[in-house]
Amino acid sequence: MTPKIMIILGSGSDIAVAEKAMDVLDKLEIPYSLKIASAHRTPNLIREIVSQASDAGIEVFIGIAGLAAHLPGAIAAYTPRPVIGVPVDVKTGGIDALQSIVQMPYPSPIATVGIDRGDNAALLAAQFIALHDDDLRQKIIGLRKQYAYKVYSSNEEIVQKIDRPFIKNDFLRVKDLKINEVKIDEDSKSHCKNKDAEVAIIVGRQTDLPKAKKLTVILDRLKITYDTKVVCPIRSNKKFTNYVKSMENAKIFIGISSNSSQVTGGIVGITDRPVIGVPCTNENNDDYMLTTVSMPPGVPVATVGINNSKNAAVLTAEILAISNPHITELLDKLKDKKINL
């Protein structure tokens, strides 16, 4: 049986990060393959592994590398399938690897996760595949509940055991709280221009709309349906939550934001679908790439380069193309510059 996911390490020393990914894939019962190949020392091996694996039916690649970390980009050069990049902390806290992986040129996106976050890479790959596998989607939902349970249970395991003179441990004790499910305001559905769209794009500020426009131009050419909303989860939390829940048919969510990563962070807390993050620069030329990509276990954001919304569109197409050969054909033309995007 052909595995669905291939994990490639740039060095055998990265195996501990790969084990985090394998642990998640084992829990989700997803077949995978593991290889070691260097983008710099064995470029021909990379080419043959990736090309032949793509032809054989691999649906998602995970590239794990540190230092210059060109491995995920080298993988992307030989496959139309989505590539997830995991930067490894070898030097400089892993920032060198993160920058090498996330700042890819158009049209060659890498869905980048946080430093050493092999677990989030595996969960993200599973989310891509689950778009056409409902049984797997239910397993992902179950796994995410386990991550949530760890947070709830830590109140009993840690907080309740603290003995200090002024701490009131029994005030609003978490295990006794009633957690109410947020219900969709049915009126909010009428504010979605296309509630049946494949992609939901959420923009945090009006000033970030030009990035969304670049993204939607490419989605139009690739014949991928979308809906766009400008809403901030901090200033308008109810509207934000209602919009995400109303877009229940969306396969992919894209968050575009400057001044905060709250848009993507807010989305992943509500949906089990893949979330792509586009960190933007603000009027002070500050960027929020680190706060977009550095997500905790269980809630990955597929981060692309700063202001690179065009790569978010290409990544969206690569994910949807797993089960749609027509999109693959259009992507091939785009990357060969046979169509003008």
Short mmCIF file of C-alpha atoms in Angstrom, two decimals, residues 6 24 37 45 56 66 95 133 136 139 192 199 213 240 246 248 261-262 265 267 291 304 314 317-318 325 336 340:
data_model
loop_
_atom_site.label_atom_id
_atom_site.label_comp_id
_atom_site.label_asym_id
_atom_site.label_seq_id
_atom_site.Cartn_x
_atom_site.Cartn_y
_atom_site.Cartn_z
CA MET A 6 6.35 11.20 3.27
CA VAL A 24 0.71 11.85 15.72
CA ALA A 37 18.26 13.13 2.25
CA LEU A 45 18.61 11.77 -4.13
CA ALA A 56 3.48 6.74 -6.77
CA GLY A 66 17.81 22.98 10.50
CA ILE A 95 15.29 31.28 13.55
CA ASP A 133 -11.58 11.48 4.05
CA LEU A 136 -9.88 10.73 9.21
CA LYS A 139 -10.09 11.06 14.19
CA CYS A 192 -21.70 35.67 3.81
CA VAL A 199 -12.20 28.89 0.88
CA LYS A 213 -7.03 41.08 -3.45
CA PHE A 240 -15.78 36.67 14.07
CA SER A 246 -21.27 30.03 9.30
CA GLU A 248 -19.23 25.39 7.63
CA SER A 261 -1.74 36.93 14.78
CA GLN A 262 -5.11 36.83 16.52
CA GLY A 265 -5.14 31.98 16.22
CA ILE A 267 -9.70 30.55 13.46
CA THR A 291 3.42 35.09 16.27
CA VAL A 304 3.60 31.50 4.34
CA VAL A 314 -0.96 28.55 -4.51
CA ALA A 317 -4.66 25.10 -4.71
CA GLU A 318 -2.03 22.45 -3.89
CA PRO A 325 -6.67 16.68 -10.89
CA ASP A 336 5.56 26.80 -15.95
CA ASN A 340 -0.57 34.69 -16.65
#
